[in-house]
Every structure is written in structure tokens, then in C-alpha cells.
mmCIF file of C-alpha atoms in Angstrom:
data_model
loop_
_atom_site.group_PDB
_atom_site.id
_atom_site.type_symbol
_atom_site.label_atom_id
_atom_site.label_comp_id
_atom_site.label_asym_id
_atom_site.label_seq_id
_atom_site.Cartn_x
_atom_site.Cartn_y
_atom_site.Cartn_z
ATOM 1 C CA MET A 1 -11.025 54.885 225.351
ATOM 2 C CA PRO A 2 -8.629 53.166 222.945
ATOM 3 C CA LEU A 3 -5.522 51.391 224.150
ATOM 4 C CA TRP A 4 -3.160 53.792 222.391
ATOM 5 C CA PHE A 5 -4.372 56.503 224.796
ATOM 6 C CA PHE A 6 -2.574 54.672 227.594
ATOM 7 C CA LEU A 7 0.801 54.548 225.794
ATOM 8 C CA PRO A 8 1.866 58.227 226.257
ATOM 9 C CA PHE A 9 1.252 57.955 229.990
ATOM 10 C CA LEU A 10 3.141 54.673 230.108
ATOM 11 C CA LEU A 11 6.120 56.217 228.312
ATOM 12 C CA LEU A 12 6.014 59.303 230.535
ATOM 13 C CA PHE A 13 6.018 57.154 233.672
ATOM 14 C CA LEU A 14 8.837 54.955 232.375
ATOM 15 C CA GLY A 15 10.836 58.011 231.312
ATOM 16 C CA GLN A 16 10.639 59.404 234.841
ATOM 17 C CA ALA A 17 10.996 56.188 236.842
ATOM 18 C CA ALA A 18 13.435 54.026 234.872
ATOM 19 C CA PRO A 19 16.495 56.314 235.171
ATOM 20 C CA ARG A 20 15.983 56.375 238.944
ATOM 21 C CA ILE A 21 16.508 52.630 239.241
ATOM 22 C CA ALA A 22 20.259 52.744 238.686
ATOM 23 C CA GLY A 23 20.909 56.466 238.990
ATOM 24 C CA ASP A 24 19.918 57.148 242.593
ATOM 25 C CA SER A 25 21.883 56.308 245.697
ATOM 26 C CA ALA A 26 20.359 54.181 248.447
ATOM 27 C CA LEU A 27 17.811 55.789 250.726
ATOM 28 C CA ASN A 28 18.386 55.717 254.471
ATOM 29 C CA ASP A 29 15.835 52.943 255.085
ATOM 30 C CA GLU A 30 16.290 51.009 251.842
ATOM 31 C CA ALA A 31 19.240 48.956 253.102
ATOM 32 C CA TRP A 32 17.522 47.633 256.215
ATOM 33 C CA GLU A 33 14.294 46.923 254.328
ATOM 34 C CA LEU A 34 16.234 44.826 251.808
ATOM 35 C CA THR A 35 18.188 43.142 254.579
ATOM 36 C CA ASN A 36 15.038 42.257 256.513
ATOM 37 C CA GLY A 37 13.288 41.044 253.364
ATOM 38 C CA TYR A 38 16.265 38.905 252.356
ATOM 39 C CA ALA A 39 16.530 37.473 255.881
ATOM 40 C CA TYR A 40 12.843 36.621 255.685
ATOM 41 C CA TRP A 41 13.350 34.559 252.506
ATOM 42 C CA THR A 42 16.656 32.920 253.436
ATOM 43 C CA GLN A 43 16.466 32.541 257.222
ATOM 44 C CA GLY A 44 12.733 32.771 257.991
ATOM 45 C CA GLU A 45 13.445 35.731 260.253
ATOM 46 C CA VAL A 46 10.999 38.593 260.730
ATOM 47 C CA ARG A 47 12.303 41.739 262.398
ATOM 48 C CA HIS A 48 10.077 44.685 263.097
ATOM 49 C CA GLU A 49 12.176 46.898 265.357
ATOM 50 C CA LYS A 50 11.299 50.312 263.959
ATOM 51 C CA PRO A 51 7.843 51.717 264.710
ATOM 52 C CA PHE A 52 7.499 53.160 261.194
ATOM 53 C CA SER A 53 8.788 50.197 259.207
ATOM 54 C CA HIS A 54 6.886 48.579 256.368
ATOM 55 C CA PRO A 55 5.043 45.298 256.902
ATOM 56 C CA PRO A 56 7.198 42.176 256.487
ATOM 57 C CA PHE A 57 5.383 41.121 253.300
ATOM 58 C CA CYS A 58 6.285 44.402 251.564
ATOM 59 C CA MET A 59 9.934 44.034 252.514
ATOM 60 C CA ALA A 60 9.891 40.421 251.340
ATOM 61 C CA LEU A 61 8.437 41.427 247.965
ATOM 62 C CA GLN A 62 11.155 44.033 247.496
ATOM 63 C CA ALA A 63 13.821 41.466 248.352
ATOM 64 C CA LEU A 64 12.430 38.678 246.159
ATOM 65 C CA PRO A 65 14.767 39.423 243.196
ATOM 66 C CA LEU A 66 17.766 39.234 245.544
ATOM 67 C CA LEU A 67 17.348 35.474 245.749
ATOM 68 C CA SER A 68 18.796 35.217 242.243
ATOM 69 C CA LEU A 69 22.023 36.997 243.259
ATOM 70 C CA PRO A 70 25.025 35.323 244.930
ATOM 71 C CA LEU A 71 24.816 37.122 248.278
ATOM 72 C CA GLN A 72 26.233 36.429 251.713
ATOM 73 C CA ALA A 73 23.441 36.169 254.274
ATOM 74 C CA PRO A 74 23.101 38.899 256.902
ATOM 75 C CA PRO A 75 24.241 38.037 260.425
ATOM 76 C CA GLN A 76 21.529 37.643 263.051
ATOM 77 C CA TYR A 77 23.413 38.926 266.080
ATOM 78 C CA LEU A 78 23.541 42.635 265.164
ATOM 79 C CA ASP A 79 20.942 45.324 265.595
ATOM 80 C CA GLU A 80 18.931 46.204 262.506
ATOM 81 C CA GLN A 81 20.865 49.259 261.310
ATOM 82 C CA ASN A 82 24.355 47.765 261.701
ATOM 83 C CA ARG A 83 23.225 44.500 260.176
ATOM 84 C CA ALA A 84 21.832 46.313 257.125
ATOM 85 C CA HIS A 85 25.042 48.283 256.648
ATOM 86 C CA LEU A 86 27.132 45.132 256.949
ATOM 87 C CA PHE A 87 24.900 43.162 254.560
ATOM 88 C CA CYS A 88 24.515 45.779 251.814
ATOM 89 C CA PHE A 89 27.747 47.741 251.885
ATOM 90 C CA ILE A 90 30.433 45.406 253.262
ATOM 91 C CA LEU A 91 29.583 41.717 252.765
ATOM 92 C CA ASN A 92 27.952 42.245 249.366
ATOM 93 C CA GLN A 93 29.675 45.429 248.286
ATOM 94 C CA ASP A 94 30.223 44.177 244.726
ATOM 95 C CA GLN A 95 26.491 43.395 244.344
ATOM 96 C CA ALA A 96 25.081 46.558 245.968
ATOM 97 C CA GLY A 97 24.073 48.233 242.712
ATOM 98 C CA ARG A 98 22.339 45.106 241.482
ATOM 99 C CA MET A 99 20.605 44.618 244.824
ATOM 100 C CA PHE A 100 19.073 48.074 244.922
ATOM 101 C CA GLY A 101 18.284 48.070 241.200
ATOM 102 C CA ALA A 102 16.495 44.718 241.350
ATOM 103 C CA ALA A 103 14.425 45.817 244.348
ATOM 104 C CA ARG A 104 13.488 49.081 242.632
ATOM 105 C CA CYS A 105 12.320 47.119 239.591
ATOM 106 C CA VAL A 106 9.683 45.510 241.815
ATOM 107 C CA THR A 107 8.370 48.976 242.660
ATOM 108 C CA LEU A 108 8.420 49.933 238.986
ATOM 109 C CA LEU A 109 6.407 46.842 238.065
ATOM 110 C CA PHE A 110 3.833 47.592 240.750
ATOM 111 C CA GLY A 111 3.555 51.160 239.450
ATOM 112 C CA LEU A 112 2.996 49.899 235.912
ATOM 113 C CA ALA A 113 0.402 47.387 237.121
ATOM 114 C CA LEU A 114 -1.431 50.110 239.045
ATOM 115 C CA GLY A 115 -1.495 52.369 235.984
ATOM 116 C CA TRP A 116 -2.763 49.519 233.824
ATOM 117 C CA LEU A 117 -5.475 48.725 236.375
ATOM 118 C CA LEU A 118 -6.571 52.363 236.609
ATOM 119 C CA PHE A 119 -6.693 52.664 232.848
ATOM 120 C CA PHE A 120 -8.935 49.639 232.415
ATOM 121 C CA ALA A 121 -11.084 50.490 235.428
ATOM 122 C CA THR A 122 -11.881 53.989 234.140
ATOM 123 C CA ARG A 123 -12.303 53.401 230.417
ATOM 124 C CA ASP A 124 -15.665 53.021 228.749
ATOM 125 C CA GLY A 125 -16.906 49.476 228.988
ATOM 126 C CA GLY A 126 -14.272 48.647 231.615
ATOM 127 C CA PRO A 127 -14.882 46.367 234.559
ATOM 128 C CA VAL A 128 -17.547 47.346 237.040
ATOM 129 C CA LEU A 129 -15.843 47.775 240.392
ATOM 130 C CA CYS A 130 -18.737 48.800 242.621
ATOM 131 C CA GLY A 131 -21.509 46.551 241.352
ATOM 132 C CA SER A 132 -23.579 49.263 239.656
#
């Protein structure tokens, strides 16, 4: 399969995903995932209070771009939900759009990488994944 075959799917994915980066409001768990990920990088703190939360490494990956922003660190004395609200919407209110947008770009990049991997794994002459 030629490389140009991948381009329409790439453009379709980008056309659907890219406007969502800045156009959507924050999800109910997005603030505390970013807060926990940022606290992991800046304070070495790992919180896992919710039974359905993502693993710490996933939250840290999402929060990695936040290290380039001038943010006030989240306090450690609050419970997870109040701390996330304080960190994202009060202490760093002027950076909230950039925070969520930067974290969503990480997800977009992983989606693009997955599509690229699937394309090369399924094309003729692509890598052999199962040893056959």
C-alpha cells in the first residue's frame, strides 16, 4: 500500500480531533488528572484516591507539557477534587486553556502514532509482528 493512502485518513482524524483541543470544555476528571500528573513531576507526589483513576504514568504523560507553563503548584493538604479545582480554575485561571490544550495535544500525538503504527503494520511488506 503506498504512503499516500494513509494521508486521507490522517487528514480525517486531524479534522475531527484538532478542533476539540481548544473547543471543548474540561471533562469532569480532566482537572484532577492534570493536577495529579503535574504534582508527580513537580513534587514527586503520587495520589491514587479514586478506584477508577488512570495509572500515574498516564497522568504524568498528560501533564508533561505543563512543565513549560508558569503555573502555581497545587497544594498538598486538600482532597483530590478540591485540589484539582483550586489548581486548574483558581490558582492558574489565566493558563487553564493552555493547560488543557497542551494535555490534549499529547493524546492527539498518541492517536497519530497509533494510526501510523497500524498503517505500517498492515501494509504489504510491513513489519512482521507475530514472527510468521
